[in-house]
Short mmCIF file of the C-alpha atoms (twelve columns), coordinates in Angstrom:
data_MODEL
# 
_entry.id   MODEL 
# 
loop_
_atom_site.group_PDB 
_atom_site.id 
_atom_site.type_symbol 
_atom_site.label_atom_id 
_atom_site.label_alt_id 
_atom_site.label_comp_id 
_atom_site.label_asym_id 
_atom_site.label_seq_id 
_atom_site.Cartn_x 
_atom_site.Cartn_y 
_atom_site.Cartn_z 
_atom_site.pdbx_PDB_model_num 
ATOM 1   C CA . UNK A 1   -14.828 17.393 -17.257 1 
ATOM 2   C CA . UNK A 2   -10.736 17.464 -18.434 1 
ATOM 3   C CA . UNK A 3   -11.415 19.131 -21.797 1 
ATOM 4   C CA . UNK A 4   -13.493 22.150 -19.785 1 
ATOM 5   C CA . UNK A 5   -10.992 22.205 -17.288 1 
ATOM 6   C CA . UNK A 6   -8.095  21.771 -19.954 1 
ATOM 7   C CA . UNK A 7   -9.478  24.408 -21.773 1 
ATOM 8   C CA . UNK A 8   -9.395  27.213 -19.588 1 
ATOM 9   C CA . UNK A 9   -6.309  26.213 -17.881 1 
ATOM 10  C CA . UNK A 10  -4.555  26.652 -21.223 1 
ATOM 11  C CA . UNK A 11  -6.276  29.551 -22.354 1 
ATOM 12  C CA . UNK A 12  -5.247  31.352 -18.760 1 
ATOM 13  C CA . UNK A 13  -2.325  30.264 -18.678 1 
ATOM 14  C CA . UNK A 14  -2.009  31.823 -22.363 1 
ATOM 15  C CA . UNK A 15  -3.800  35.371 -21.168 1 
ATOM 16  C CA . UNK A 16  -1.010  35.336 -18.534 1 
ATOM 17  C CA . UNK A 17  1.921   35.643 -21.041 1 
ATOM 18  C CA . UNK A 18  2.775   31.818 -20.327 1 
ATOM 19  C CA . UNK A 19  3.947   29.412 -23.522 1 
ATOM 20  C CA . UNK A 20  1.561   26.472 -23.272 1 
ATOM 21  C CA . UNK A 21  2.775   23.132 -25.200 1 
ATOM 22  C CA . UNK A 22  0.072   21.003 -25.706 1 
ATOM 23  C CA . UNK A 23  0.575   17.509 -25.591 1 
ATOM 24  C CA . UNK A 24  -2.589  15.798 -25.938 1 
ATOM 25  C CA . UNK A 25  -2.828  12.782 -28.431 1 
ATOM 26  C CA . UNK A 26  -5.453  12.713 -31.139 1 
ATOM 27  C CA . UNK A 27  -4.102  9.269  -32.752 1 
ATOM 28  C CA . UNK A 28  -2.114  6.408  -31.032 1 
ATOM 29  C CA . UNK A 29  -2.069  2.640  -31.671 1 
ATOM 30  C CA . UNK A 30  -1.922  1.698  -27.559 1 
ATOM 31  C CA . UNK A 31  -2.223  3.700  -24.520 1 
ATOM 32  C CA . UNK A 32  1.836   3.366  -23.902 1 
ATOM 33  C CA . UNK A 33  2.167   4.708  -27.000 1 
ATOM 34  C CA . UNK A 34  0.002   7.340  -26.339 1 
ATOM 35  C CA . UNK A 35  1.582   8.368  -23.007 1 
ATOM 36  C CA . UNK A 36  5.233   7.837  -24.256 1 
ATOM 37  C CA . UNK A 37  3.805   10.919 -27.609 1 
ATOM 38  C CA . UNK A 38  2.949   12.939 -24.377 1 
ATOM 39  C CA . UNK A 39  6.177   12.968 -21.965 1 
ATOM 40  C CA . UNK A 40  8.488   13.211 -25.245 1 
ATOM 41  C CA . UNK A 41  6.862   16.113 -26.465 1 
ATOM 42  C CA . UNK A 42  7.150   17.970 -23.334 1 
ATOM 43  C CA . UNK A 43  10.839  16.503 -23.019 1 
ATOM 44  C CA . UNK A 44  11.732  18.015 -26.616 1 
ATOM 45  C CA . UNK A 45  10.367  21.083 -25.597 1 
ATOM 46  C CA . UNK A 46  12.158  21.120 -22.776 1 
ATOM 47  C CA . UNK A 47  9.382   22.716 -20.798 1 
ATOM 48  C CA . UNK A 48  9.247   24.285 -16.974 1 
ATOM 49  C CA . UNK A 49  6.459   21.531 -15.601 1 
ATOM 50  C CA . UNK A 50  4.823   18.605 -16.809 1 
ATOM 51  C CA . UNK A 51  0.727   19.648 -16.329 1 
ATOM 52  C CA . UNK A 52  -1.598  16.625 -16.647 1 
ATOM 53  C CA . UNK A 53  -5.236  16.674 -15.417 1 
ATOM 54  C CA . UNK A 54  -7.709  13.868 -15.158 1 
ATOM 55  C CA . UNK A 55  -10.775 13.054 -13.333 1 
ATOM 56  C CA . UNK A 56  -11.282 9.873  -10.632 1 
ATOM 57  C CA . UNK A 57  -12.902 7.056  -10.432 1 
ATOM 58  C CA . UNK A 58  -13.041 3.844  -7.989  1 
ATOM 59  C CA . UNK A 59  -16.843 2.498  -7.999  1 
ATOM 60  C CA . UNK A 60  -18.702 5.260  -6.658  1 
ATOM 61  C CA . UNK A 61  -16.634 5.006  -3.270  1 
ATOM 62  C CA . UNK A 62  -13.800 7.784  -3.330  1 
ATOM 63  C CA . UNK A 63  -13.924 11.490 -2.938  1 
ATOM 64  C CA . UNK A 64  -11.916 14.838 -2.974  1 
ATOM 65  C CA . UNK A 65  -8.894  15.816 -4.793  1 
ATOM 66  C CA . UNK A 66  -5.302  14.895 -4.767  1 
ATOM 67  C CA . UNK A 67  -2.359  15.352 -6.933  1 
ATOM 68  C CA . UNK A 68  0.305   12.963 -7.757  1 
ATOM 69  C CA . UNK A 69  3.889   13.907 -7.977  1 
ATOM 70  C CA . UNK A 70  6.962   11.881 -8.501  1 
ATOM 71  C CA . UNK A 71  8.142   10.032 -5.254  1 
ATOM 72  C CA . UNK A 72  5.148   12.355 -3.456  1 
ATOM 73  C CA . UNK A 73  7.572   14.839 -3.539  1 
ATOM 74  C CA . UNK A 74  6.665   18.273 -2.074  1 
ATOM 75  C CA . UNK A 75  6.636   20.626 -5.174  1 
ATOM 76  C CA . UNK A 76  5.302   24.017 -3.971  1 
ATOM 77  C CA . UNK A 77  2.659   24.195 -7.117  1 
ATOM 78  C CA . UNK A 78  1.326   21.119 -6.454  1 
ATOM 79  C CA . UNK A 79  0.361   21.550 -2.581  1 
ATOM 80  C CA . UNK A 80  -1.080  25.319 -4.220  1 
ATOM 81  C CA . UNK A 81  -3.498  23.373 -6.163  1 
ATOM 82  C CA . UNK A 82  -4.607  20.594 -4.209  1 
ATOM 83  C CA . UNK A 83  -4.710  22.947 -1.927  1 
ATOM 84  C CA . UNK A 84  -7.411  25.257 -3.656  1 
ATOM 85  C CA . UNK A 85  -9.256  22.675 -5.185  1 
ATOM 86  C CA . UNK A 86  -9.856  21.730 -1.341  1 
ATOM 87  C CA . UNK A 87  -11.034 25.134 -1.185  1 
ATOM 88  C CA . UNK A 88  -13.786 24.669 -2.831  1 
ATOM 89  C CA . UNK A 89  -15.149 21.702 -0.769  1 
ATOM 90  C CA . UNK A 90  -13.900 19.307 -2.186  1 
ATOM 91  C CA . UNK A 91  -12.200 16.540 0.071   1 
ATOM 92  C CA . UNK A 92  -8.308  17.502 0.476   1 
ATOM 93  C CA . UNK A 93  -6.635  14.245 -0.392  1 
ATOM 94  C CA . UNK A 94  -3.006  16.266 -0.228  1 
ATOM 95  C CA . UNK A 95  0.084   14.632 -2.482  1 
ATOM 96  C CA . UNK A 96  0.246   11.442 -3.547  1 
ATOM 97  C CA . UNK A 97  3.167   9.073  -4.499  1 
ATOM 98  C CA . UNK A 98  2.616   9.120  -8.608  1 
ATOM 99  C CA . UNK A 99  6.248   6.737  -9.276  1 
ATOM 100 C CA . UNK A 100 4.198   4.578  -11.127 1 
ATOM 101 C CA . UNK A 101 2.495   6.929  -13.378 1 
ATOM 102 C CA . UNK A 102 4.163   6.931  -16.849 1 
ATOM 103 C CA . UNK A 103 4.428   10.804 -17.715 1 
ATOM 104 C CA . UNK A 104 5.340   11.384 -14.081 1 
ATOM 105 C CA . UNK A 105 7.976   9.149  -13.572 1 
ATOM 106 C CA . UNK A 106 9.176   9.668  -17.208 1 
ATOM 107 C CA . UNK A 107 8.878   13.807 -17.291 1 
ATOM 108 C CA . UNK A 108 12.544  15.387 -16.993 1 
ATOM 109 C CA . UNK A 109 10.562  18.635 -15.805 1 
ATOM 110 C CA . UNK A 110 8.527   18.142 -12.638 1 
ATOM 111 C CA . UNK A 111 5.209   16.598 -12.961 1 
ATOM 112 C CA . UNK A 112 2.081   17.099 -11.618 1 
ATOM 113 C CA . UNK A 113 -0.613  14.541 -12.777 1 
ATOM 114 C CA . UNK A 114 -4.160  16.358 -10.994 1 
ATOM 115 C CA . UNK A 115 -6.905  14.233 -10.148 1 
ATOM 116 C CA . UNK A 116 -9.678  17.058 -9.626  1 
ATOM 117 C CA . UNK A 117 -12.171 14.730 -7.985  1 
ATOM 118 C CA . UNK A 118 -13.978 11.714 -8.773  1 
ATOM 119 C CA . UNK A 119 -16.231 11.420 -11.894 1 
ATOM 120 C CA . UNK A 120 -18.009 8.162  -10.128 1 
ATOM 121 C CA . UNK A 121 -19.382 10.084 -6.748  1 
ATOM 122 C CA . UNK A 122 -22.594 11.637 -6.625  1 
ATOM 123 C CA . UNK A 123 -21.168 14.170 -4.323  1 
ATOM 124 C CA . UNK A 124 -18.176 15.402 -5.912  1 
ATOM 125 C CA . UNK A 125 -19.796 15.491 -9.279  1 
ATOM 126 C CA . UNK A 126 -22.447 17.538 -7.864  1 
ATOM 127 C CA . UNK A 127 -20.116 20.036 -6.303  1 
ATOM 128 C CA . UNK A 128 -18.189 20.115 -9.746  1 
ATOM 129 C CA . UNK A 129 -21.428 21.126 -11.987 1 
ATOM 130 C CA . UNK A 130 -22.756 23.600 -9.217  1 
ATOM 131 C CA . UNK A 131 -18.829 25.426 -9.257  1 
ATOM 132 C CA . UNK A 132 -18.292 25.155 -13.107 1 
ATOM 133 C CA . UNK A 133 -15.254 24.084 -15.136 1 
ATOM 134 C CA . UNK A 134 -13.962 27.769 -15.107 1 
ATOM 135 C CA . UNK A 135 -13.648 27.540 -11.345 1 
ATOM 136 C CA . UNK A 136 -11.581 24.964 -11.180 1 
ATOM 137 C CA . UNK A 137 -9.033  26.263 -13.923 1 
ATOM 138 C CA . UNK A 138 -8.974  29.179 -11.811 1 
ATOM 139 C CA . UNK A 139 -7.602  27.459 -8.874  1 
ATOM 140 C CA . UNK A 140 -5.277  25.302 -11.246 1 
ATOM 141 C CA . UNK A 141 -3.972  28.465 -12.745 1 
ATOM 142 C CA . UNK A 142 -3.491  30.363 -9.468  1 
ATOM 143 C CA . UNK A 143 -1.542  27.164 -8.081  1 
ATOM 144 C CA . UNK A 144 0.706   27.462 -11.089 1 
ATOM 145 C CA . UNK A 145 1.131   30.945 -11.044 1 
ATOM 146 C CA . UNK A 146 0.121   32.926 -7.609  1 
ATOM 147 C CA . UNK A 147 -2.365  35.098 -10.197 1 
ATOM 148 C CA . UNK A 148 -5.821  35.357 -9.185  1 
ATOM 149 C CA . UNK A 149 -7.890  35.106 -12.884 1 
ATOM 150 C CA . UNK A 150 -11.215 34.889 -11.345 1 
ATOM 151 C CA . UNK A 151 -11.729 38.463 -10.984 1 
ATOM 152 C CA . UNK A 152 -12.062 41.126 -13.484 1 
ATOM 153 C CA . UNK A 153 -13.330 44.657 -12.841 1 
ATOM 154 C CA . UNK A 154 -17.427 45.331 -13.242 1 
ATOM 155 C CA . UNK A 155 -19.046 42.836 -14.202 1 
ATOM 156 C CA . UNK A 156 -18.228 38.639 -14.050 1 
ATOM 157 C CA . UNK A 157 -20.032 35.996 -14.804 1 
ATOM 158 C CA . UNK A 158 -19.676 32.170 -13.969 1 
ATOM 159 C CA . UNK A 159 -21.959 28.977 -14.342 1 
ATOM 160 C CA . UNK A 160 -24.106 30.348 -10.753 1 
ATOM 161 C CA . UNK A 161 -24.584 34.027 -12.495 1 
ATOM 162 C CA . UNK A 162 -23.454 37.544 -12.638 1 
ATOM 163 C CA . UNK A 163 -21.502 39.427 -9.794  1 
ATOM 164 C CA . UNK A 164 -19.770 43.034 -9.805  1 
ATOM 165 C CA . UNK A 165 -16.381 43.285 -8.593  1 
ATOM 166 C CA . UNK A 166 -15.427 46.887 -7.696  1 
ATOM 167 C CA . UNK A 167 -11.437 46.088 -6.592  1 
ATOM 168 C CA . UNK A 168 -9.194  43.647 -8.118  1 
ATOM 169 C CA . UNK A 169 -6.623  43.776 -6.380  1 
ATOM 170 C CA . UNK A 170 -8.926  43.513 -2.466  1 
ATOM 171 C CA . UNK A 171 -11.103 40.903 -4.477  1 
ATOM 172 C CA . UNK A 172 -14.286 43.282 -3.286  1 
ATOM 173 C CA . UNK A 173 -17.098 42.639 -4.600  1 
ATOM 174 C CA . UNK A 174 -20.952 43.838 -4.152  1 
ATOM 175 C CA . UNK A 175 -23.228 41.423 -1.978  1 
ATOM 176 C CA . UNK A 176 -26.445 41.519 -0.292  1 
ATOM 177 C CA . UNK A 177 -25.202 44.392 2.819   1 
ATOM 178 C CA . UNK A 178 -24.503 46.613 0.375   1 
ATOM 179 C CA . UNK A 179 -28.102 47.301 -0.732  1 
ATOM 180 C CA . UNK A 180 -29.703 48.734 -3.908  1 
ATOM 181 C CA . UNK A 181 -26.894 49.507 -6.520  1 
ATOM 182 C CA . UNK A 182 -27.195 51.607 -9.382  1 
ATOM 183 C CA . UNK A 183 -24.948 50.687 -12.727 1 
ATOM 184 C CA . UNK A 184 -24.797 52.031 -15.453 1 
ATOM 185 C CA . UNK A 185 -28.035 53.358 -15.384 1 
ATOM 186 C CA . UNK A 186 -30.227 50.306 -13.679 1 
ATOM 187 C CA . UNK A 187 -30.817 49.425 -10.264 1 
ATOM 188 C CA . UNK A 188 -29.226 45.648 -8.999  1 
ATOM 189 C CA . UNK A 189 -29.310 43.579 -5.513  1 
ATOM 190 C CA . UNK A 190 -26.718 41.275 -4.902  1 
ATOM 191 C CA . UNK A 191 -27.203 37.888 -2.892  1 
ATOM 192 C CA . UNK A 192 -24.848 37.141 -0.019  1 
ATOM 193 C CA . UNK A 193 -22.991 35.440 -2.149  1 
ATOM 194 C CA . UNK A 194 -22.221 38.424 -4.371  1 
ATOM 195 C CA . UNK A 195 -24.416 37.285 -7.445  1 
ATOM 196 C CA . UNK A 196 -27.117 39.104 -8.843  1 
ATOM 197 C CA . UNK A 197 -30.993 38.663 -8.121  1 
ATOM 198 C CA . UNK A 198 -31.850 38.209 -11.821 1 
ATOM 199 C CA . UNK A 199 -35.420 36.696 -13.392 1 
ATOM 200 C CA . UNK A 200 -37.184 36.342 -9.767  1 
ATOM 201 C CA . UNK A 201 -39.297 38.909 -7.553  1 
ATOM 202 C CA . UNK A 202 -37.666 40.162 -4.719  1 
ATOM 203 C CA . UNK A 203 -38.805 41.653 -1.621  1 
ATOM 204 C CA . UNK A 204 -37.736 44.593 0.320   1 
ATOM 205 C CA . UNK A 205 -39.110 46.112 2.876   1 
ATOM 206 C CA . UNK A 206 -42.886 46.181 2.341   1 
ATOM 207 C CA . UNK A 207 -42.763 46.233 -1.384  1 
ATOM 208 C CA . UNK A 208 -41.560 43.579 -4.140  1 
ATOM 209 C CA . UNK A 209 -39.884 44.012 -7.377  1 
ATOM 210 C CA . UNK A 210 -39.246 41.818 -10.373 1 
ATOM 211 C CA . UNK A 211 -35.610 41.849 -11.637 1 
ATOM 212 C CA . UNK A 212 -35.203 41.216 -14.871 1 
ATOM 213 C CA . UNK A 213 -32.282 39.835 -16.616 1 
# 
């Protein structure tokens, strides 16, 4: 789950003009040690905000998302993500007091340590596969930076399928009231949703059709 999510944050982040330090640790003799490699790095760099990004757990019982800042303070990014997250079904858990959290409480930049949801309940990991890592970095990214980077012009493509966005800026995109469309030369139906019928028979009016990929 974190090295999807990691992934795209980073990359997004990147595609956005951002500088992205990466402080992950490949080789540490304890855990301290490993989280002390982590808040000095970003404390040498001297960097903006302190991102860290894990997943949940507590025996199958907990749900949702929450993000831990230090004192529970109320840092604008950090109620944007949570916030989003939420957005996506997930359980809003809202800020939590992370004081006791070693790169939080030991970060001279702010610090946001993001639980996405928990790894150990049927129901959020469900919700997780069916949205896709690249989902959630989008609502990471868009907390961090007020950018939406889930749209692109044409066509866009995410773990659920393909769908055609036809304005940016309006996030418009084609779905099922819109009819028949023809691009680039072949005809398409969209779902409510917005995603394309593709591989399946579909029925309109009195007649069917197969869609193909």
């Amino acid at each position: 789950i974190i090295d999807e999510v990691g992934y795209y944050v980073i990359k997004k982040l990147k595609d956005l003009g951002n500088t992205v330090i990466e402080v992950r640790t490949f080789s540490a003799s304890t855990v301290g040690n490993s989280l002390w490699q982590r808040y000095s790095s970003a404390n040498n760099n001297n960097v903006d905000m302190f991102i860290s990004i894990h997943a949940n757990a507590s025996n199958g019982e907990g749900h949702g998302t929450e993000v831990f800042t230090y004192n529970g303070r109320e840092i604008p990014e950090a109620r944007k993500i949570v916030n989003n997250i939420a957005s996506l079904g997930f359980t809003n858990r809202g800020l939590k007091n992370g004081i006791n959290l070693s790169v939080v409480k030991n970060s001279n930049a702010p610090a946001i340590l993001i639980e996405i949801c928990f790894c150990d309940n049927k129901g959020d990991c469900d919700l997780y596969t069916s949205l896709g890592s690249e989902t959630i970095a989008n609502a990471i990214v868009k907390g961090l930076t007020g950018k939406d980077v889930g749209y692109k012009l044409g066509w866009n493509k995410d773990n659920i399928g393909w769908w055609y966005c036809t304005d940016v800026e309006n996030k418009y995109y084609y779905t099922s009231k819109d009819g028949w469309k023809q691009i680039d030369g072949e005809w398409y139906i969209f779902d409510s949703r917005g995603y394309a019928y593709h591989n399946s028979w579909y029925k309109s009016g009195s007649y069917w059709y197969y869609l193909k990929e």
